[in-house]
């Protein structure tokens, strides 16, 4: 049995629902924050995620930091040495999706020469009438970037666990691969 | 006095703490004298382990075999208990793609009862330590 620990950074434009996603995950679907508050510093959410069929688990240390440009210098410190990335956009906001490539680049620049497992999450699917980002298009972009793709509605507590479970699985897989490398070197 | 490898479980040395533990790759692998076994870190850095000699020793040379370790800090204590560690050695290691890092350190003032190894950063998400040997002499038993 192995207990891994992973630093997970949440990235994406302001108001796409990063904090709401983290909080609903922390509270197992019981806490949806109705009023928007701009995240200015950082919130740390720690949660154990079991990896199915293994007996192993990954403790995710989710760094929920500000999406607002104003705080971007602080991110260089807060985002130091990430293990996994959760990239969030709002399906009703085209701009928040197109900015994902910028966020992804910033996250990857934290770990040059090392892979950074990640997921792309389109949030707010409950606002179906205002959808501006096509799921298929987003999925295709995610695949091209080596990210797994999910759509969620934090408001309807829909699919909010899947992205984190996927990150835990990816990190666990990465560990197994590295242990193979360590074996081969011995 | 006889120079020996002080970092061997067969000499009575123990790992008394490690921040990571995969039961398949426990920290005891570092001092088992078998270069094929290793200890892995399992997450975020820093990661550390503490070696207890169960006696007063004087270390002259350290050899550390590892992979993906970037910055290594070594502290030592001369107390009976694992307390009062003082900074001793700090090294930035070089990544050696496809082969183990083999770091040799000539030690000054190597009096110790405990050594604390802290991996403060790595070249990847995980790092491994295969063996540590400490050439030196056993000075006296802890009384």
CSV table of C-alpha atoms in Angstrom, one decimal, chain A:
chain,number,residue,atom,x,y,z
A,1,UNK,CA,0.0,0.0,0.0
A,2,UNK,CA,1.3,3.4,-1.0
A,3,UNK,CA,0.2,6.8,0.1
A,4,UNK,CA,1.3,9.4,-2.4
A,5,UNK,CA,1.1,13.2,-1.9
A,6,UNK,CA,0.5,15.6,-4.8
A,7,UNK,CA,0.5,19.3,-5.0
A,8,UNK,CA,-2.5,20.2,-7.3
A,9,UNK,CA,-2.7,23.7,-8.7
A,10,UNK,CA,-6.0,25.1,-9.8
A,11,UNK,CA,-5.7,27.4,-12.7
A,12,UNK,CA,-8.1,29.5,-14.8
A,13,UNK,CA,-9.7,32.9,-15.3
A,14,UNK,CA,-11.4,34.6,-12.4
A,15,UNK,CA,-15.0,33.6,-11.6
A,16,UNK,CA,-15.0,30.3,-13.6
A,17,UNK,CA,-15.6,28.4,-10.4
A,18,UNK,CA,-12.2,27.2,-9.2
A,19,UNK,CA,-13.0,27.9,-5.5
A,20,UNK,CA,-16.5,26.5,-5.8
A,21,UNK,CA,-15.1,23.3,-7.4
A,22,UNK,CA,-12.5,22.9,-4.7
A,23,UNK,CA,-15.0,23.5,-1.9
A,24,UNK,CA,-17.7,21.2,-3.3
A,25,UNK,CA,-15.0,18.5,-3.6
A,26,UNK,CA,-13.7,19.2,-0.1
A,27,UNK,CA,-17.3,18.9,1.4
A,28,UNK,CA,-18.3,15.9,-0.7
A,29,UNK,CA,-21.0,17.8,-2.5
A,30,UNK,CA,-22.6,19.5,0.5
A,31,UNK,CA,-21.2,23.0,0.2
A,32,UNK,CA,-22.0,25.1,-2.8
A,33,UNK,CA,-21.0,28.7,-2.4
A,34,UNK,CA,-23.7,30.9,-3.8
A,35,UNK,CA,-22.1,34.2,-3.5
A,36,UNK,CA,-19.0,35.0,-5.4
A,37,UNK,CA,-15.9,36.1,-3.5
A,38,UNK,CA,-12.7,37.0,-5.3
A,39,UNK,CA,-9.9,34.7,-4.1
A,40,UNK,CA,-7.0,37.0,-3.3
A,41,UNK,CA,-4.5,34.8,-1.5
A,42,UNK,CA,-4.5,31.1,-1.5
A,43,UNK,CA,-6.7,28.4,0.1
A,44,UNK,CA,-5.3,25.0,0.7
A,45,UNK,CA,-7.6,22.0,0.6
A,46,UNK,CA,-6.3,18.6,1.6
A,47,UNK,CA,-8.1,15.5,0.6
A,48,UNK,CA,-7.3,11.8,0.4
A,49,UNK,CA,-8.4,10.2,-2.9
A,50,UNK,CA,-8.3,6.4,-3.2
A,51,UNK,CA,-7.0,5.0,-6.4
A,52,UNK,CA,-9.5,2.3,-7.5
A,53,UNK,CA,-8.3,-1.4,-7.6
A,54,UNK,CA,-5.0,-0.7,-6.0
A,55,UNK,CA,-5.4,-0.2,-2.2
A,56,UNK,CA,-3.2,2.9,-2.8
A,57,UNK,CA,-4.2,6.5,-2.3
A,58,UNK,CA,-3.2,10.0,-3.2
A,59,UNK,CA,-3.4,12.9,-0.8
A,60,UNK,CA,-4.2,15.9,-2.9
A,61,UNK,CA,-3.0,19.3,-1.6
A,62,UNK,CA,-5.1,21.6,-3.7
A,63,UNK,CA,-3.8,25.1,-4.0
A,64,UNK,CA,-6.7,27.3,-4.8
A,65,UNK,CA,-5.2,30.6,-5.8
A,66,UNK,CA,-6.4,33.9,-7.4
A,67,UNK,CA,-7.2,33.9,-11.1
A,68,UNK,CA,-7.1,37.6,-11.3
A,69,UNK,CA,-4.1,39.1,-13.2
A,70,UNK,CA,-3.4,41.5,-10.4
A,71,UNK,CA,-2.1,38.6,-8.3
A,72,UNK,CA,-0.1,36.8,-11.0
A,73,UNK,CA,3.3,37.5,-9.6
A,74,UNK,CA,2.4,35.8,-6.4
A,75,UNK,CA,1.5,32.7,-8.4
A,76,UNK,CA,5.2,32.1,-9.2
A,77,UNK,CA,5.7,31.3,-5.5
A,78,UNK,CA,2.4,29.6,-4.8
A,79,UNK,CA,2.8,27.4,-7.9
A,80,UNK,CA,6.3,26.3,-7.2
A,81,UNK,CA,6.9,22.6,-8.0
A,82,UNK,CA,3.4,21.4,-8.8
A,83,UNK,CA,2.6,17.7,-9.3
A,84,UNK,CA,-0.7,17.9,-11.1
A,85,UNK,CA,-2.8,20.6,-12.8
A,86,UNK,CA,-6.6,21.3,-12.7
A,87,UNK,CA,-7.4,23.8,-15.4
A,88,UNK,CA,-10.9,25.3,-15.2
A,89,UNK,CA,-13.0,27.4,-17.6
A,90,UNK,CA,-16.6,28.5,-17.8
A,91,UNK,CA,-18.6,26.9,-20.6
A,92,UNK,CA,-20.6,30.1,-21.0
A,93,UNK,CA,-17.5,32.3,-21.4
A,94,UNK,CA,-15.5,31.8,-24.6
A,95,UNK,CA,-12.7,34.0,-23.4
A,96,UNK,CA,-12.1,31.8,-20.3
A,97,UNK,CA,-11.6,28.9,-22.6
A,98,UNK,CA,-9.2,30.6,-25.0
A,99,UNK,CA,-7.2,31.8,-22.0
A,100,UNK,CA,-6.6,28.2,-21.0
A,101,UNK,CA,-3.6,27.9,-23.2
A,102,UNK,CA,-2.0,30.8,-21.4
A,103,UNK,CA,-2.7,29.2,-18.0
A,104,UNK,CA,-1.4,25.9,-19.2
A,105,UNK,CA,1.8,27.5,-20.4
A,106,UNK,CA,2.3,29.3,-17.1
A,107,UNK,CA,1.7,26.1,-15.1
A,108,UNK,CA,4.1,24.0,-17.3
A,109,UNK,CA,6.8,26.6,-17.0
A,110,UNK,CA,7.0,25.8,-13.3
A,111,UNK,CA,8.3,22.3,-14.1
A,112,UNK,CA,10.6,22.6,-17.1
A,113,UNK,CA,11.7,19.2,-18.5
A,114,UNK,CA,9.2,17.3,-16.4
A,115,UNK,CA,5.7,16.1,-17.3
A,116,UNK,CA,2.7,17.7,-15.5
A,117,UNK,CA,-0.4,15.5,-15.5
A,118,UNK,CA,-3.5,17.5,-15.8
A,119,UNK,CA,-7.2,17.8,-16.5
A,120,UNK,CA,-9.3,20.4,-18.3
A,121,UNK,CA,-12.6,21.1,-16.6
A,122,UNK,CA,-15.5,23.0,-18.3
A,123,UNK,CA,-17.7,24.2,-15.4
A,124,UNK,CA,-21.3,25.7,-15.3
A,125,UNK,CA,-23.0,23.2,-17.6
A,126,UNK,CA,-26.2,24.0,-15.7
A,127,UNK,CA,-26.4,27.2,-17.7
A,128,UNK,CA,-27.2,25.3,-20.8
A,129,UNK,CA,-28.9,28.2,-22.6
A,130,UNK,CA,-25.8,30.3,-22.4
A,131,UNK,CA,-23.3,27.8,-23.5
A,132,UNK,CA,-20.6,29.4,-25.6
A,133,UNK,CA,-17.9,26.7,-25.7
A,134,UNK,CA,-18.7,23.5,-27.5
A,135,UNK,CA,-17.7,20.3,-25.5
A,136,UNK,CA,-16.3,18.5,-28.6
A,137,UNK,CA,-14.1,21.4,-29.5
A,138,UNK,CA,-12.8,21.7,-25.9
A,139,UNK,CA,-12.3,18.0,-25.7
A,140,UNK,CA,-10.2,18.0,-28.9
A,141,UNK,CA,-8.0,20.8,-27.6
A,142,UNK,CA,-7.5,19.0,-24.3
A,143,UNK,CA,-6.4,15.8,-26.1
A,144,UNK,CA,-4.0,17.8,-28.2
A,145,UNK,CA,-2.4,19.2,-25.0
A,146,UNK,CA,-2.3,15.8,-23.2
A,147,UNK,CA,-5.0,16.7,-20.8
A,148,UNK,CA,-8.0,14.6,-19.7
A,149,UNK,CA,-11.3,16.4,-20.3
A,150,UNK,CA,-14.4,16.8,-18.0
A,151,UNK,CA,-17.5,18.9,-17.9
A,152,UNK,CA,-19.0,19.7,-14.5
A,153,UNK,CA,-21.8,21.7,-12.9
A,154,UNK,CA,-20.7,22.5,-9.4
A,155,UNK,CA,-24.1,24.1,-8.8
A,156,UNK,CA,-25.9,20.9,-9.6
A,157,UNK,CA,-23.1,18.9,-7.9
A,158,UNK,CA,-22.6,17.0,-11.1
A,159,UNK,CA,-19.3,15.3,-12.0
A,160,UNK,CA,-17.3,17.3,-9.5
A,161,UNK,CA,-15.3,14.4,-8.2
A,162,UNK,CA,-14.2,12.9,-11.6
A,163,UNK,CA,-11.5,15.5,-12.4
A,164,UNK,CA,-9.8,14.9,-9.0
A,165,UNK,CA,-10.1,11.2,-9.2
A,166,UNK,CA,-8.5,11.3,-12.6
A,167,UNK,CA,-5.6,13.5,-11.3
A,168,UNK,CA,-5.0,11.0,-8.5
A,169,UNK,CA,-5.0,8.1,-11.1
A,170,UNK,CA,-2.6,9.9,-13.4
A,171,UNK,CA,-0.2,10.8,-10.5
A,172,UNK,CA,-0.3,7.2,-9.3
A,173,UNK,CA,0.5,6.0,-12.8
A,174,UNK,CA,3.4,8.4,-13.0
A,175,UNK,CA,4.7,7.0,-9.7
A,176,UNK,CA,4.5,3.4,-11.0
A,177,UNK,CA,6.4,4.4,-14.1
A,178,UNK,CA,9.2,6.1,-12.1
A,179,UNK,CA,9.5,3.1,-9.8
A,180,UNK,CA,10.0,1.0,-13.0
A,181,UNK,CA,12.8,3.4,-14.0
A,182,UNK,CA,14.4,3.1,-10.5
A,183,UNK,CA,14.3,-0.7,-10.8
A,184,UNK,CA,15.9,-0.7,-14.2
A,185,UNK,CA,18.7,1.5,-12.9
A,186,UNK,CA,19.6,-0.7,-10.0
